[in-house]
Amino acid sequence: MKTQNKIVSIPLYASSRDLIMSQSLFSGAFYLVIPFLVLFMHDSLRLSGEVIGFVVGLRFFAQQLMYMKNDQLAHTIGGKNLLLLGCLTQASGFLCLAFANQPNLLIAGVLLTGIGGALFAPAKSLLMNEAGEGDHKLKSDKVVELGNSVAIAGELGAIVGPLLGFWLIGLGFHTLAWGGVFVFVAAMIWLAQKLPASFYYPALPKQKGAWQNVLQNRRFLVFALAYSSYLLSYSQLFLALPLTLRHLGGESEYIGLLFAFSVLISMLVQKGLRSFTNRKESQLLVMGFSTLSLAFIYMAFIAIRHQTTGWHGYLPLLMFVFLINCGQILVVPTTQRLVNYFANGNDTAPYYQALALSGGFAVLVGSPIIGELMEATRHSLTLAGLPWFVMALFPALSAMAIGLMFPTTPARAY
């Protein structure tokens, strides 16, 4: 037994620091580059709003599509190999962006970064489970603690990354992309040496009729359609926010500060909104989608009347970021709890996959329309708020649909 404890404790404590540091690096590299992508397409490549929206939507769609297969892949090749594959994919994507002077390389880059980003979560989850394998006490205590530390490290990286982008964007977007390449290549080499070899799990068993249960659950399908407006709304931090910053005359580097603020607010608001967790899921979702709609209505009036003059000129954009994050924090955890309610004892994986697919498709279809609307109305004072009112419509409809679907939701029926 002593020998077994030594074997288990080595990967748990030796690899935990590596997982924590790698998560911080991954988040930092992502937010060093991606927040500035839309401004690069707008200012340097001179792409139309429709094309910019399509590129942003394509990245989200690729990532959500990959979420449908990443668990299967993790159990097939092991957590370590999947993590290294994610590093390689991200490095390749940022390399394409570093050379992107035309749409072809740009599209390849956003596809690869979207796919690569979806590989990390199941890889890290599997590695943390492997770290505690064989000792239930370690698995329940230390691995949970490790997971919390990894999450915090990711949030810190997501603050540092855009702040570095704020200071370095003057060197050019391609320089930032090269920074992302360096981080992921260095992380891949380092993790290949430091992480213990993965346990190889057999492929996840396929449950017959799993997707049939989803497709026959009409109530869930309506819910998935309503939920899709969340991802469309959240994606506007990457599309509408930078375009608005440019249209209002703001400087490019300030998008980095806005994203750093977004992550910081998300960390703080999560604690502040815990008092709402005793409410019914339907109430939380209606509040969340209503908050998202309010964020867009607020920006509609800002777009009509506002210009970014001085540091205080950016305060309305900070308020928009704050409202979007409040909506996200109310919607996402609540939806995760409701999935168990819809699955009713069946496998939850296809339900999560359906939500990912519906959200990704909504962003893919909606973002080009939003991008084109923003470009078409940017010079009109009377129509400047139109794109934002259109965006506000979708989460408002979602709030109404959920309110009608769950007039008396059993808050803890499962």
C-alpha positions as CSV (number, residue, x, y, z in Angstrom):
1,M,0.0,0.0,0.0
2,K,2.9,2.4,0.7
3,T,4.3,1.8,-2.7
4,Q,0.9,2.5,-4.3
5,N,0.5,5.8,-2.4
6,K,3.9,6.9,-3.6
7,I,3.1,6.1,-7.2
8,V,-0.2,8.1,-7.0
9,S,1.2,11.1,-5.1
10,I,4.0,11.7,-7.7
11,P,1.8,12.6,-10.6
12,L,-0.7,14.4,-8.4
13,Y,1.7,16.9,-6.9
14,A,4.4,16.9,-9.6
15,S,1.9,17.5,-12.5
16,S,-0.5,19.8,-10.6
17,R,1.8,22.8,-10.9
18,D,2.3,22.1,-14.6
19,L,-1.4,22.0,-15.2
20,I,-2.0,25.2,-13.3
21,M,0.8,27.1,-15.1
22,S,-0.2,25.7,-18.5
23,Q,-3.8,26.9,-18.0
24,S,-2.6,30.4,-17.2
25,L,-0.4,30.4,-20.3
26,F,-3.2,29.0,-22.6
27,S,-5.7,31.7,-21.5
28,G,-3.0,34.4,-21.6
29,A,-2.0,33.5,-25.2
30,F,-5.6,33.3,-26.4
31,Y,-6.6,36.7,-25.0
32,L,-3.3,38.2,-26.1
33,V,-4.4,37.8,-29.7
34,I,-8.1,37.0,-30.3
35,P,-9.6,40.2,-28.8
36,F,-7.7,42.2,-31.5
37,L,-8.8,39.9,-34.4
38,V,-11.8,41.9,-35.5
39,L,-10.0,45.2,-35.5
40,F,-7.2,43.6,-37.6
41,M,-9.8,42.4,-40.1
42,H,-11.5,45.8,-40.1
43,D,-8.4,48.1,-40.2
44,S,-5.7,46.1,-41.9
45,L,-7.5,43.7,-44.2
46,R,-10.4,46.1,-44.9
47,L,-12.9,43.3,-44.9
48,S,-16.6,44.0,-45.0
49,G,-18.8,43.7,-41.8
50,E,-20.4,40.6,-43.3
51,V,-17.1,38.8,-43.8
52,I,-15.8,39.8,-40.4
53,G,-19.0,38.5,-38.8
54,F,-18.7,35.2,-40.8
55,V,-15.1,34.7,-39.6
56,V,-16.0,35.3,-36.0
57,G,-19.1,33.0,-36.4
58,L,-16.9,30.3,-38.1
59,R,-14.5,30.2,-35.2
60,F,-17.3,29.8,-32.6
61,F,-19.0,27.2,-34.8
62,A,-15.8,25.2,-35.2
63,Q,-15.2,25.2,-31.4
64,Q,-18.8,24.2,-30.6
65,L,-18.7,21.4,-33.2
66,M,-15.4,20.1,-31.7
67,Y,-17.1,20.0,-28.2
68,M,-19.2,17.2,-29.6
69,K,-16.2,15.0,-30.2
70,N,-13.6,16.0,-27.6
71,D,-14.6,13.6,-24.8
72,Q,-14.5,10.7,-27.2
73,L,-11.1,11.8,-28.4
74,A,-9.8,12.3,-24.9
75,H,-10.7,8.7,-23.9
76,T,-9.2,7.4,-27.1
77,I,-5.7,9.0,-27.0
78,G,-5.4,10.0,-23.4
79,G,-5.3,13.3,-21.6
80,K,-1.7,14.2,-22.1
81,N,-1.7,13.5,-25.8
82,L,-4.9,15.4,-26.3
83,L,-3.4,18.4,-24.4
84,L,-0.3,18.3,-26.6
85,L,-2.6,18.0,-29.7
86,G,-4.4,21.1,-28.5
87,C,-1.1,23.0,-28.2
88,L,-0.1,21.9,-31.7
89,T,-3.4,22.9,-33.2
90,Q,-3.4,26.3,-31.4
91,A,0.2,27.0,-32.5
92,S,-0.7,26.1,-36.1
93,G,-3.7,28.4,-35.9
94,F,-1.7,31.4,-34.6
95,L,1.0,30.7,-37.2
96,C,-1.7,31.1,-39.9
97,L,-2.8,34.4,-38.3
98,A,0.8,35.6,-38.1
99,F,1.0,35.3,-41.9
100,A,-2.6,36.3,-42.6
101,N,-2.7,39.0,-45.2
102,Q,-5.6,37.4,-47.1
103,P,-8.9,35.7,-46.1
104,N,-7.7,32.1,-46.8
105,L,-5.0,32.1,-44.1
106,L,-7.2,34.0,-41.8
107,I,-10.0,31.4,-42.1
108,A,-7.6,28.6,-41.6
109,G,-6.2,30.3,-38.5
110,V,-9.6,30.9,-36.9
111,L,-10.7,27.3,-37.6
112,L,-7.6,25.9,-36.0
113,T,-7.7,28.1,-32.9
114,G,-11.4,27.3,-32.5
115,I,-10.8,23.5,-32.8
116,G,-7.7,23.7,-30.6
117,G,-9.4,25.6,-27.9
118,A,-12.1,22.9,-27.5
119,L,-9.5,20.2,-26.9
120,F,-8.1,21.6,-23.6
121,A,-11.1,21.1,-21.3
122,P,-11.5,17.3,-21.6
123,A,-7.7,16.8,-21.6
124,K,-7.2,18.7,-18.4
125,S,-10.3,17.0,-16.8
126,L,-8.9,13.6,-17.7
127,L,-5.4,14.4,-16.5
128,M,-6.8,15.6,-13.1
129,N,-8.7,12.4,-12.8
130,E,-5.6,10.4,-13.7
131,A,-3.7,12.3,-11.0
132,G,-6.0,11.0,-8.3
133,E,-6.6,7.5,-9.8
134,G,-6.4,4.8,-7.2
135,D,-7.0,6.8,-4.1
136,H,-10.6,8.0,-3.6
137,K,-9.7,10.4,-0.8
138,L,-7.1,12.1,-3.0
139,K,-9.6,12.1,-5.9
140,S,-12.4,13.7,-4.0
141,D,-10.3,16.3,-2.1
142,K,-7.0,17.1,-3.9
143,V,-8.3,16.8,-7.4
144,V,-11.3,19.1,-6.7
145,E,-8.8,21.6,-5.2
146,L,-6.6,21.2,-8.2
147,G,-9.6,21.9,-10.5
148,N,-10.3,25.1,-8.7
149,S,-6.7,26.2,-8.9
150,V,-6.6,25.5,-12.6
151,A,-9.8,27.6,-13.1
152,I,-8.4,30.5,-11.1
153,A,-5.1,30.3,-13.1
154,G,-7.1,30.5,-16.3
155,E,-8.9,33.6,-15.2
156,L,-5.7,35.3,-14.2
157,G,-4.2,34.4,-17.6
158,A,-7.3,35.9,-19.2
159,I,-6.6,39.2,-17.4
160,V,-2.9,39.3,-18.1
161,G,-3.2,38.4,-21.8
162,P,-5.3,41.3,-23.0
163,L,-3.3,43.7,-20.8
164,L,-0.2,42.5,-22.6
165,G,-2.0,43.0,-25.8
166,F,-2.9,46.5,-24.7
167,W,0.8,47.3,-24.4
168,L,2.1,45.4,-27.4
169,I,-0.6,46.0,-30.1
170,G,1.5,49.0,-31.3
171,L,3.9,46.4,-32.7
172,G,1.1,45.0,-34.9
173,F,-1.3,42.1,-34.9
174,H,1.1,39.8,-36.6
175,T,3.5,40.3,-33.7
176,L,0.9,39.3,-31.2
177,A,0.1,36.2,-33.2
178,W,3.8,35.2,-33.2
179,G,3.7,35.6,-29.4
180,G,0.8,33.1,-29.4
181,V,2.8,30.7,-31.5
182,F,5.8,30.9,-29.2
183,V,3.7,30.3,-26.1
184,F,1.9,27.2,-27.4
185,V,5.1,25.7,-28.9
186,A,7.0,26.3,-25.7
187,A,4.1,24.9,-23.6
188,M,3.9,21.8,-25.9
189,I,7.6,21.0,-25.4
190,W,7.5,21.7,-21.7
191,L,4.4,19.6,-21.0
192,A,5.7,16.7,-23.2
193,Q,8.6,16.4,-20.8
194,K,6.9,17.3,-17.5
195,L,3.5,15.5,-17.5
196,P,3.4,11.8,-16.7
197,A,2.3,9.4,-19.4
198,S,-1.5,9.2,-19.7
199,F,-3.5,6.2,-18.8
200,Y,-5.2,5.0,-22.0
201,Y,-8.9,4.7,-21.4
202,P,-11.2,2.6,-23.7
203,A,-13.5,4.6,-26.0
204,L,-16.6,5.8,-24.3
205,P,-19.4,3.3,-24.9
206,K,-22.0,4.4,-27.3
207,Q,-25.5,4.3,-25.9
208,K,-28.1,3.2,-28.5
209,G,-30.9,5.7,-28.9
210,A,-29.1,8.5,-27.0
211,W,-29.7,11.0,-29.8
212,Q,-33.1,9.6,-30.4
213,N,-34.0,10.6,-26.9
214,V,-32.9,14.1,-27.6
215,L,-34.7,14.5,-30.9
216,Q,-37.9,13.1,-29.4
217,N,-37.8,15.5,-26.5
218,R,-39.6,18.5,-28.1
219,R,-39.5,20.5,-25.0
220,F,-35.7,20.3,-24.9
221,L,-35.5,21.2,-28.6
222,V,-37.4,24.4,-27.9
223,F,-35.2,25.0,-25.0
224,A,-32.0,24.5,-27.1
225,L,-33.3,27.0,-29.6
226,A,-33.9,29.5,-26.9
227,Y,-30.5,28.8,-25.3
228,S,-28.8,29.5,-28.7
229,S,-29.3,33.2,-28.3
230,Y,-27.0,33.1,-25.3
231,L,-23.9,32.2,-27.4
232,L,-24.9,34.7,-30.1
233,S,-25.1,37.4,-27.4
234,Y,-21.9,36.4,-25.7
235,S,-20.0,36.3,-29.0
236,Q,-20.7,40.0,-29.5
237,L,-17.9,40.7,-27.1
238,F,-15.6,39.5,-29.9
239,L,-17.6,41.1,-32.8
240,A,-19.9,44.0,-31.9
241,L,-17.7,45.4,-29.1
242,P,-14.5,46.0,-31.1
243,L,-16.5,47.2,-34.1
244,T,-18.3,49.7,-31.9
245,L,-15.0,50.8,-30.3
246,R,-13.8,51.6,-33.8
247,H,-17.0,53.3,-34.9
248,L,-17.1,55.5,-31.9
249,G,-13.5,56.6,-32.5
250,G,-11.8,54.6,-29.8
251,E,-8.2,53.5,-29.9
252,S,-7.5,49.8,-30.8
253,E,-5.4,49.0,-27.8
254,Y,-8.4,49.7,-25.4
255,I,-10.1,46.6,-26.5
256,G,-7.4,44.8,-24.4
257,L,-8.5,46.8,-21.3
258,L,-12.1,46.0,-22.0
259,F,-11.5,42.3,-22.1
260,A,-9.4,42.3,-19.0
261,F,-12.2,44.2,-17.3
262,S,-14.6,41.6,-18.6
263,V,-12.8,38.7,-17.0
264,L,-12.3,40.6,-13.7
265,I,-16.0,41.5,-13.6
266,S,-16.9,37.8,-14.3
267,M,-14.7,36.7,-11.3
268,L,-16.3,39.3,-9.0
269,V,-19.9,39.0,-10.1
270,Q,-19.9,35.2,-9.7
271,K,-19.6,35.7,-5.9
272,G,-22.1,38.5,-5.8
273,L,-24.8,36.5,-7.7
274,R,-24.6,33.4,-5.4
275,S,-27.5,34.8,-3.4
276,F,-29.7,34.1,-6.4
277,T,-28.9,30.4,-6.6
278,N,-31.8,29.5,-4.4
279,R,-34.3,30.7,-7.0
280,K,-35.9,28.4,-9.5
281,E,-34.0,27.6,-12.7
282,S,-36.7,29.2,-14.9
283,Q,-36.4,32.5,-12.9
284,L,-32.7,32.6,-13.2
285,L,-32.8,32.0,-16.9
286,V,-35.4,34.7,-17.5
287,M,-33.3,37.1,-15.5
288,G,-30.2,36.1,-17.4
289,F,-31.6,36.5,-20.9
290,S,-33.4,39.7,-19.9
291,T,-30.0,41.0,-18.7
292,L,-28.5,40.2,-22.1
293,S,-31.3,41.9,-23.9
294,L,-30.9,45.0,-21.6
295,A,-27.2,45.1,-22.5
296,F,-28.1,45.5,-26.2
297,I,-30.9,48.0,-25.6
298,Y,-28.5,50.1,-23.5
299,M,-25.9,50.0,-26.3
300,A,-28.5,51.0,-28.9
301,F,-28.9,54.4,-27.2
302,I,-25.1,54.7,-26.6
303,A,-24.5,54.1,-30.4
304,I,-26.9,56.9,-31.2
305,R,-25.6,59.5,-28.8
306,H,-22.1,58.7,-27.7
307,Q,-18.5,59.3,-28.7
308,T,-15.4,58.0,-26.9
309,T,-13.7,61.3,-25.9
310,G,-11.3,60.9,-22.9
311,W,-11.1,57.9,-20.6
312,H,-14.7,58.5,-19.4
313,G,-15.8,57.9,-22.9
314,Y,-15.2,54.2,-22.5
315,L,-17.4,53.8,-19.4
316,P,-20.5,52.9,-21.4
317,L,-18.6,50.1,-23.1
318,L,-17.6,48.9,-19.6
319,M,-21.2,48.8,-18.6
320,F,-22.1,46.7,-21.7
321,V,-19.3,44.2,-20.8
322,F,-20.6,44.1,-17.2
323,L,-24.2,43.4,-18.3
324,I,-23.1,40.7,-20.7
325,N,-21.1,39.0,-18.0
326,C,-24.0,39.1,-15.6
327,G,-26.2,37.5,-18.1
328,Q,-23.7,34.8,-18.8
329,I,-23.2,33.9,-15.1
330,L,-27.0,33.6,-14.7
331,V,-27.5,31.5,-17.8
332,V,-24.7,29.0,-18.1
333,P,-24.6,27.3,-14.7
334,T,-28.4,27.2,-14.6
335,T,-28.6,25.6,-18.0
336,Q,-26.1,22.9,-16.9
337,R,-28.4,22.1,-14.0
338,L,-31.4,21.9,-16.2
339,V,-29.8,19.4,-18.6
340,N,-30.2,16.7,-15.9
341,Y,-33.8,17.6,-15.7
342,F,-34.3,17.2,-19.4
343,A,-32.2,14.0,-19.6
344,N,-34.4,12.4,-16.9
345,G,-31.8,9.8,-16.1
346,N,-30.5,9.3,-19.6
347,D,-27.1,10.1,-20.9
348,T,-26.5,13.8,-20.7
349,A,-23.7,14.0,-23.3
350,P,-26.0,14.3,-26.4
351,Y,-28.0,17.0,-24.6
352,Y,-24.9,19.1,-24.0
353,Q,-23.8,18.4,-27.6
354,A,-27.2,19.6,-28.9
355,L,-26.8,22.8,-26.9
356,A,-23.3,23.4,-28.3
357,L,-24.5,22.7,-31.9
358,S,-27.5,25.1,-31.6
359,G,-25.4,27.8,-30.1
360,G,-22.6,27.5,-32.7
361,F,-25.1,27.5,-35.5
362,A,-26.7,30.6,-34.2
363,V,-23.4,32.5,-34.1
364,L,-22.5,31.2,-37.6
365,V,-25.7,32.5,-39.1
366,G,-26.3,35.6,-37.0
367,S,-22.8,37.1,-36.9
368,P,-22.5,38.0,-40.6
369,I,-25.9,39.7,-40.4
370,I,-24.9,41.6,-37.3
371,G,-21.6,42.6,-38.9
372,E,-23.2,43.8,-42.0
373,L,-25.9,45.8,-40.1
374,M,-23.2,47.5,-38.0
375,E,-21.2,48.5,-41.1
376,A,-24.3,49.7,-43.0
377,T,-25.6,51.9,-40.2
378,R,-22.4,53.3,-38.7
379,H,-22.7,56.7,-40.4
380,S,-26.4,57.2,-39.7
381,L,-27.4,58.7,-36.4
382,T,-31.0,57.6,-36.8
383,L,-30.1,54.0,-37.6
384,A,-27.0,53.5,-35.5
385,G,-29.0,51.7,-32.8
386,L,-30.8,49.3,-35.2
387,P,-28.2,46.5,-35.0
388,W,-28.4,46.6,-31.2
389,F,-32.1,46.5,-31.1
390,V,-32.0,43.5,-33.4
391,M,-29.5,41.8,-31.1
392,A,-31.7,42.6,-28.1
393,L,-34.7,40.8,-29.7
394,F,-33.2,37.3,-29.6
395,P,-32.4,37.0,-25.8
396,A,-35.7,38.8,-25.2
397,L,-37.6,36.1,-27.1
398,S,-35.6,33.5,-25.2
399,A,-36.6,35.0,-21.9
400,M,-40.3,34.9,-23.0
401,A,-40.1,31.3,-24.3
402,I,-38.5,30.0,-21.1
403,G,-41.0,31.9,-19.0
404,L,-43.8,30.1,-21.0
405,M,-42.1,26.7,-20.9
406,F,-41.5,26.7,-17.2
407,P,-44.3,28.5,-15.4
408,T,-43.8,26.2,-12.4
409,T,-40.3,24.6,-12.9
410,P,-39.5,22.1,-10.2
411,A,-36.5,23.8,-8.8
412,R,-34.8,20.7,-7.5
413,A,-36.8,17.9,-9.1
414,Y,-33.6,15.9,-9.7
